[in-house]
Coordinates of C-alpha atoms in Angstrom, one line a residue:
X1 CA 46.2 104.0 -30.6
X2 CA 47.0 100.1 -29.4
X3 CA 45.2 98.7 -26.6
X4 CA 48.0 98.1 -23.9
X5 CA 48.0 93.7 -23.5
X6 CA 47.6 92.0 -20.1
X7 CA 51.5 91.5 -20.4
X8 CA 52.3 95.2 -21.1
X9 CA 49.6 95.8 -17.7
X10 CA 51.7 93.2 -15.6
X11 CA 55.2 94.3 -16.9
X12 CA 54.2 98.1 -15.7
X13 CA 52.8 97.2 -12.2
X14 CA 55.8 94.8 -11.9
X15 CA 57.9 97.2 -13.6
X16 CA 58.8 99.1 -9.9
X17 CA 61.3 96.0 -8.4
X18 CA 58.8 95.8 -5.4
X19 CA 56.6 92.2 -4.3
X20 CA 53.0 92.9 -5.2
X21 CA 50.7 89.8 -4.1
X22 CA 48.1 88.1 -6.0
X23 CA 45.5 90.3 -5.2
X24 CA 47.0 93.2 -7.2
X25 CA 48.3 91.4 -9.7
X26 CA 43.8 90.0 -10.3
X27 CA 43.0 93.5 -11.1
X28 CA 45.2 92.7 -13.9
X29 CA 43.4 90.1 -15.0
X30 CA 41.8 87.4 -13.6
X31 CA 44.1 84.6 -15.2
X32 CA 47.8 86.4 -14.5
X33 CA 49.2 83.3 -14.2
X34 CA 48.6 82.4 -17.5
X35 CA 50.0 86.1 -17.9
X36 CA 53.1 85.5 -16.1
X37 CA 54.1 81.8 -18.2
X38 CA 53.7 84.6 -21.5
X39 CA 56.2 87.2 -19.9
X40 CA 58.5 84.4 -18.8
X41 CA 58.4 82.6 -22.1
X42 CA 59.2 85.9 -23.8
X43 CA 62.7 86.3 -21.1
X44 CA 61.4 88.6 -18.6
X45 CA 62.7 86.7 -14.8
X46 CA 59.5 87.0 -12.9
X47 CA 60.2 85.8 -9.4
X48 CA 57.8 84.3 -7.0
X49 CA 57.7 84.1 -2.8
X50 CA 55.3 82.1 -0.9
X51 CA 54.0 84.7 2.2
X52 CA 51.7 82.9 3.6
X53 CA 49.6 79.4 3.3
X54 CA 49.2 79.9 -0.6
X55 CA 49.7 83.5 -0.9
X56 CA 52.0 84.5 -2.6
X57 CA 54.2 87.7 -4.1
X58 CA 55.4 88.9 -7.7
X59 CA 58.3 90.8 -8.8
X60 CA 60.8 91.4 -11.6
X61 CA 64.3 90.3 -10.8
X62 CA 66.7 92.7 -9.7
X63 CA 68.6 91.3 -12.9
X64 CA 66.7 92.0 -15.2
X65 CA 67.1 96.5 -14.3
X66 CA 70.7 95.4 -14.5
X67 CA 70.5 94.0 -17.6
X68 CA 69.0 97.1 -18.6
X69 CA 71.7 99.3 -16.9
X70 CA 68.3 101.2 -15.1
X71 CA 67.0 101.5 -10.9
X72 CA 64.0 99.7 -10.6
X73 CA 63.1 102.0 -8.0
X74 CA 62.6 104.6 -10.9
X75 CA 59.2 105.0 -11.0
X76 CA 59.3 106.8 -14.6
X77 CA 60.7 103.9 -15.8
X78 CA 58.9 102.1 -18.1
X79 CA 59.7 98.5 -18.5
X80 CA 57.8 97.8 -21.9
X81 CA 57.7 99.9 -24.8
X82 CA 54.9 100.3 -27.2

């Protein structure tokens, strides 16, 4: 059985349509920015909010469940296959 990536990990926590701040995204892994550039370089529209004095929020775009023809609010959706 594969290992699940960093990606695949972000993608599912991400994977709901809801913000989820830095902190969450750090149990991740510790470098999810670097993990984010890889998921946007491979197509998937991560968006980004400032909340705070540099805090800040994650989320897939609304588009891309549309794109998909799925609701993001689905929780047994899952937005990356193996």
């Amino acid at each position: 059985m594969k290992r699940e990536t960093n990606l695949q990990k972000l993608l599912n926590l991400l994977g709901d349509g809801e913000w989820h701040t830095s902190k969450e995204l750090s149990k991740i892994t510790w470098r999810f920015g670097h993990t984010i550039h890889e998921g946007r370089n491979k197509g998937y529209p991560i968006e980004k909010r400032q909340v705070g004095h540099n805090q800040f929020e994650y989320r897939l775009s609304p588009s891309y469940f549309k794109s998909l023809k799925v609701s993001y609010k689905s929780k047994s959706a899952s937005v990356v296959s193996s």
